[in-house]
Short mmCIF file of C-alpha atoms in Angstrom, two decimals:
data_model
loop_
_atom_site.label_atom_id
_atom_site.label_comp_id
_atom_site.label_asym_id
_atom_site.label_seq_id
_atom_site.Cartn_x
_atom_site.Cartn_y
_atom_site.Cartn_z
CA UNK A 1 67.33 11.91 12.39
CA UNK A 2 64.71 14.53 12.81
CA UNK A 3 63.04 13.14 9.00
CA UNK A 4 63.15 9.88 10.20
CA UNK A 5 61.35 10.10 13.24
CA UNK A 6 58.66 12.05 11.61
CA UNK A 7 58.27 9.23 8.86
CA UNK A 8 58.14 6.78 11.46
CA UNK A 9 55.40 8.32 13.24
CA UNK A 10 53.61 9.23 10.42
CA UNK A 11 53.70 5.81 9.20
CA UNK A 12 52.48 4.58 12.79
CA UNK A 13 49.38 6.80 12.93
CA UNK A 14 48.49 6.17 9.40
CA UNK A 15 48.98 2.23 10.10
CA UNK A 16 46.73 2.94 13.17
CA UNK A 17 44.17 5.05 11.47
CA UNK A 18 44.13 2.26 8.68
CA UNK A 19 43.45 -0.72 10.69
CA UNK A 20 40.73 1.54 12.76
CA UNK A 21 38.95 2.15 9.22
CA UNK A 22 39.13 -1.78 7.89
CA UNK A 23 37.80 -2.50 11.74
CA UNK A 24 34.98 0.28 11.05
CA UNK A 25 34.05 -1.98 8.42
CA UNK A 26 33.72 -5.20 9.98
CA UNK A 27 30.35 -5.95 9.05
CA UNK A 28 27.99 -7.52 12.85
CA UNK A 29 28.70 -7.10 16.02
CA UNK A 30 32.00 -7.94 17.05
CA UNK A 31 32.79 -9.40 13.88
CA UNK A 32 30.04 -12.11 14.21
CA UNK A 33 28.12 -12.34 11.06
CA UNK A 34 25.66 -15.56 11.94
CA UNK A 35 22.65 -15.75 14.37
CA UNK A 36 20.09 -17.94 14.27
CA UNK A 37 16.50 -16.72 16.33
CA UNK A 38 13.32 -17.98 17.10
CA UNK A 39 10.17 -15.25 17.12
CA UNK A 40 6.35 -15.17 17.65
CA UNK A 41 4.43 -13.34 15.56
CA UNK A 42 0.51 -13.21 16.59
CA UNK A 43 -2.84 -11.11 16.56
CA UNK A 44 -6.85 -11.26 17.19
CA UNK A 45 -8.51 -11.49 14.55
CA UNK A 46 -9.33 -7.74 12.82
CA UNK A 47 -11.79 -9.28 10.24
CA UNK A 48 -13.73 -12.39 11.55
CA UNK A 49 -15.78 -12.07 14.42
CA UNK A 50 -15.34 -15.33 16.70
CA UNK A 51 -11.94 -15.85 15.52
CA UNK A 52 -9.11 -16.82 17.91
CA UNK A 53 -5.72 -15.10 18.15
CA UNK A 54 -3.70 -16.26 14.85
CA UNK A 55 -0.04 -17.60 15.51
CA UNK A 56 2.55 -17.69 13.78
CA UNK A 57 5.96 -19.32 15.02
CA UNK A 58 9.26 -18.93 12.85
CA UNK A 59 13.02 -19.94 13.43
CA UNK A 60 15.12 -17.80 11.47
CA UNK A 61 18.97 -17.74 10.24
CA UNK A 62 20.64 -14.27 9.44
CA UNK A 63 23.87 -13.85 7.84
CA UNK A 64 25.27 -10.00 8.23
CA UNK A 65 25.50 -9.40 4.03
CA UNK A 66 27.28 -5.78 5.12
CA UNK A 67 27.28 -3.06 7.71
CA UNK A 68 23.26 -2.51 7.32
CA UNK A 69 22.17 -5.46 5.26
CA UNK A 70 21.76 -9.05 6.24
CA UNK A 71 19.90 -11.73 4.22
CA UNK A 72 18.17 -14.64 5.96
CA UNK A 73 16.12 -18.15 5.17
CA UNK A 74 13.20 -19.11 7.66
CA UNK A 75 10.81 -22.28 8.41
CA UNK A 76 7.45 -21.14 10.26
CA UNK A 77 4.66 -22.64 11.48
CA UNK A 78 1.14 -21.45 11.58
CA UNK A 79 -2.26 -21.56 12.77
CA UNK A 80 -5.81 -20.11 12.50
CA UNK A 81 -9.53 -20.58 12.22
CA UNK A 82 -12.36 -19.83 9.22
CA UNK A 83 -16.53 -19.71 9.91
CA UNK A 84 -18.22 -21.35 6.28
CA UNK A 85 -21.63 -21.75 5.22
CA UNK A 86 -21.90 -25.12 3.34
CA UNK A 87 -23.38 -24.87 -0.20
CA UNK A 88 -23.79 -28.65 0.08
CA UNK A 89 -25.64 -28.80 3.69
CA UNK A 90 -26.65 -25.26 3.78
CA UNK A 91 -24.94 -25.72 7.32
CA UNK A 92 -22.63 -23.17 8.86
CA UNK A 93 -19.56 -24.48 10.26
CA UNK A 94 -15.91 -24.01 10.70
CA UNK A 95 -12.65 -25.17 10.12
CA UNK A 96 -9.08 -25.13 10.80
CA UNK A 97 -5.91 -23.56 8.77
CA UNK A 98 -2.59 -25.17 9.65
CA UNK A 99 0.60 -25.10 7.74
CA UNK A 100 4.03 -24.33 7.54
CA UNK A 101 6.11 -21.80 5.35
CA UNK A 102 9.42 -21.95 4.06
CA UNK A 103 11.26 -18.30 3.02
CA UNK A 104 13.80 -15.85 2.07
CA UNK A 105 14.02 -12.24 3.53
CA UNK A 106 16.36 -9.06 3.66
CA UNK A 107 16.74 -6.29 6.37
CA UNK A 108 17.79 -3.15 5.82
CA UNK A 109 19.26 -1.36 8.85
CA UNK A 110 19.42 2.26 8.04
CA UNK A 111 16.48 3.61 6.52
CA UNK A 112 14.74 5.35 9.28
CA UNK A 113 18.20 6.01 11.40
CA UNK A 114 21.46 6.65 9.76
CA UNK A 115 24.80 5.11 11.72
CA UNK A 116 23.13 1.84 12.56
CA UNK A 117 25.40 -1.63 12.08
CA UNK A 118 23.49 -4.45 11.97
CA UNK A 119 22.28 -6.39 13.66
CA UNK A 120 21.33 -3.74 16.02
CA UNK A 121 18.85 -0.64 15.66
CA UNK A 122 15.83 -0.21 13.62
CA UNK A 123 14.85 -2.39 10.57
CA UNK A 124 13.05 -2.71 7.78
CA UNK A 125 12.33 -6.25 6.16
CA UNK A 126 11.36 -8.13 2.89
CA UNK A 127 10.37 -11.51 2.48
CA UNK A 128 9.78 -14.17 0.04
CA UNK A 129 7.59 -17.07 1.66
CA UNK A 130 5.85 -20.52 0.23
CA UNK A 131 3.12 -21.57 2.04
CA UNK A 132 1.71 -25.14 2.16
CA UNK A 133 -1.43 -25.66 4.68
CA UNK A 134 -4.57 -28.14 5.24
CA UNK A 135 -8.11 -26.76 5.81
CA UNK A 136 -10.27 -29.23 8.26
CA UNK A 137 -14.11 -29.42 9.10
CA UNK A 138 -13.92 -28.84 12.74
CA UNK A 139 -17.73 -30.33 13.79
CA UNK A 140 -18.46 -32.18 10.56
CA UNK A 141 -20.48 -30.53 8.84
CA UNK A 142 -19.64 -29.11 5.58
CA UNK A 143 -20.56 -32.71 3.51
CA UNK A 144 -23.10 -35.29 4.36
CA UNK A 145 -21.93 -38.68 5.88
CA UNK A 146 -19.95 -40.56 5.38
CA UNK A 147 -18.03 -37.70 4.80
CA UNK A 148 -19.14 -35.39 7.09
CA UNK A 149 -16.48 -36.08 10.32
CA UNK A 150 -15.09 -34.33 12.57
CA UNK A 151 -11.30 -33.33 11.12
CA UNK A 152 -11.80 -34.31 7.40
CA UNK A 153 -9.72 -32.60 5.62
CA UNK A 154 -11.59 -29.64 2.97
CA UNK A 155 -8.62 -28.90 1.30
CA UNK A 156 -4.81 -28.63 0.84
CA UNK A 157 -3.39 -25.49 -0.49
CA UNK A 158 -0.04 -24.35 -1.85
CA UNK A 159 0.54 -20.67 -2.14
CA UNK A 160 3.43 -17.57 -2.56
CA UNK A 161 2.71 -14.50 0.00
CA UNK A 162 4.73 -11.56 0.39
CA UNK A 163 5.69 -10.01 3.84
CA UNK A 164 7.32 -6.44 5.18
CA UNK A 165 8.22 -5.73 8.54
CA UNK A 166 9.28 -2.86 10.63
CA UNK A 167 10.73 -3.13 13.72
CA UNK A 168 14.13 -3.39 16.66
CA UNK A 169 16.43 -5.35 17.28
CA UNK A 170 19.11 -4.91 20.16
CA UNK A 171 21.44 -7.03 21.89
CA UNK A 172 20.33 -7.66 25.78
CA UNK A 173 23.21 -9.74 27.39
CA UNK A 174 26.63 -10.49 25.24
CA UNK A 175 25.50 -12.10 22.38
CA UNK A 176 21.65 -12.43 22.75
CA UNK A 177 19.75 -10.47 20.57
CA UNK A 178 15.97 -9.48 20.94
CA UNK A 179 13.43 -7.80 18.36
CA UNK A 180 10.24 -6.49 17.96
CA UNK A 181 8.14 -4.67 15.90
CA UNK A 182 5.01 -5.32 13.46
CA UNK A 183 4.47 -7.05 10.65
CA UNK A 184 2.25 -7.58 7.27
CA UNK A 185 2.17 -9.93 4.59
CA UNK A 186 0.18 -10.38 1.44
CA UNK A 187 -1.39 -13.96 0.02
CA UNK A 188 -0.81 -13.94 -3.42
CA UNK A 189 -3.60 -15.13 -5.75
CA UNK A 190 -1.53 -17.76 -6.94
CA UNK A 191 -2.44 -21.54 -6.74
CA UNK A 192 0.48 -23.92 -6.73
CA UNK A 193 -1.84 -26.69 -5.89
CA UNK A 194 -4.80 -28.46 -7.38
CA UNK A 195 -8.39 -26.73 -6.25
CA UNK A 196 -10.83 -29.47 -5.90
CA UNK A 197 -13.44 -27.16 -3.87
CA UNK A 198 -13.53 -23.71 -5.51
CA UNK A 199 -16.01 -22.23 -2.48
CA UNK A 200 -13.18 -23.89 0.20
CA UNK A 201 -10.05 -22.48 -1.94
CA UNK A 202 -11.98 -18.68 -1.72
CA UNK A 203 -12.77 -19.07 1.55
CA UNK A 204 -9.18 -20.04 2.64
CA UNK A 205 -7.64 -17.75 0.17
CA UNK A 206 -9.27 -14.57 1.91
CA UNK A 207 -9.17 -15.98 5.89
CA UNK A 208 -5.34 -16.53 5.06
CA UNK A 209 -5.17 -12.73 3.56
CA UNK A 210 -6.67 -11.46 6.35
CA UNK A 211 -5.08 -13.90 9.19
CA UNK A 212 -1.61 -12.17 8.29
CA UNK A 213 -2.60 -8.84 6.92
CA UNK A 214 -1.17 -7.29 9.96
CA UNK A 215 0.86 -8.82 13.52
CA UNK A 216 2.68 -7.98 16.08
CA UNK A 217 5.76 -9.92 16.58
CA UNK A 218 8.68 -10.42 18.89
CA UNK A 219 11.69 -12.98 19.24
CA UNK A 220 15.42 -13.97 20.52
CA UNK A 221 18.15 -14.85 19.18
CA UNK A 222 21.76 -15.37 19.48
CA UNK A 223 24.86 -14.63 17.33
CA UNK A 224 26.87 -17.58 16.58
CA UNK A 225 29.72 -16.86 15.13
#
């Protein structure tokens, strides 16, 4: 009787300890392994005198890989501005960089802190991103007329840029998460595009090198499911 009342409880506190390890393991938070977030990444310009504040605005999806890792794709939007000196008019000018981005990125949640689960604590982040963006004349005056208005388009360039990021991420009420932290990402030299203006494409090249060499960025989220 004795024997089996000891197997019986043995059996009951291993069963307990075993389900308590397997829920250990539940990779996210509360077994929720989807978010989707929006974020904000922006900064003065370090580089270019007269330059406004570049802006960069990305909605991301996350998907918790395991207890520290999760993978994600993104779509962002960006902006910023570039001074020239015309080798056709001899005029200075300058123009406008817009575009848009489409990427792939990993966070690792336990390289500066050890006991983290994500998504929650400190993290460390690599990305993949294509970037596609038009470079305008803003007054008109890079080319002669008729060519020379307001808006023309310079240039349309197609590129591969690199990113890490450092920052938090913590969850502020139930299941809404918010992050923050810097960023920095790296143009590659790499033209997926056809250059039809090669003092434009260097131009660009090095105002979009410097636009996101470093940011500060911030964003919500929420965990889906």
């Amino acid at each position: 009787m004795k024997n089996a009342a000891f197997r019986y409880f043995g059996l009951l506190f291993v069963g307990n300890l075993f389900h308590l390890v397997l829920y250990a393991q539940t990779p996210g938070y509360l077994g929720m392994r989807h978010s989707i977030m929006g974020e904000i990444s922006a900064m003065p310009s370090l580089f270019e005198e007269n330059s406004t504040i570049n802006t960069t605005f990305t909605g991301r999806y996350q998907f918790i890989l395991s207890r520290n890792i999760t993978v994600g794709a993104m779509y962002q939007s960006f902006s910023t501005q570039m001074g020239y000196v015309s080798p056709i008019t001899m005029r200075t000018g300058r123009a406008s960089i817009t575009g848009w981005g489409l990427g792939m990125n990993v966070r690792w949640f336990n390289f500066f802190k050890l006991g983290v689960i994500a998504p929650l604590g400190p993290y460390q982040q690599f990305e993949l991103n294509y970037l596609e963006y038009d470079i305008a004349d803003r007054f008109g005056r890079y080319d002669f007329s008729p060519r020379n208005v307001v808006g023309h388009p310079l240039a349309t360039k197609k590129q591969l840029a690199l990113g890490f990021s450092i920052g938090i991420q913590r969850i502020v009420y139930k299941y809404i998460t918010f992050h923050y932290g810097i960023k920095s990402s790296y143009t590659l030299p790499l033209e997926l595009g056809e250059v039809k203006d090669t003092y434009i494409n260097e131009a660009a090249y090095h105002r979009m090198r410097n636009f996101s060499a470093l940011m500060l960025t911030g964003g919500i989220g929420v965990l889906i499911f």
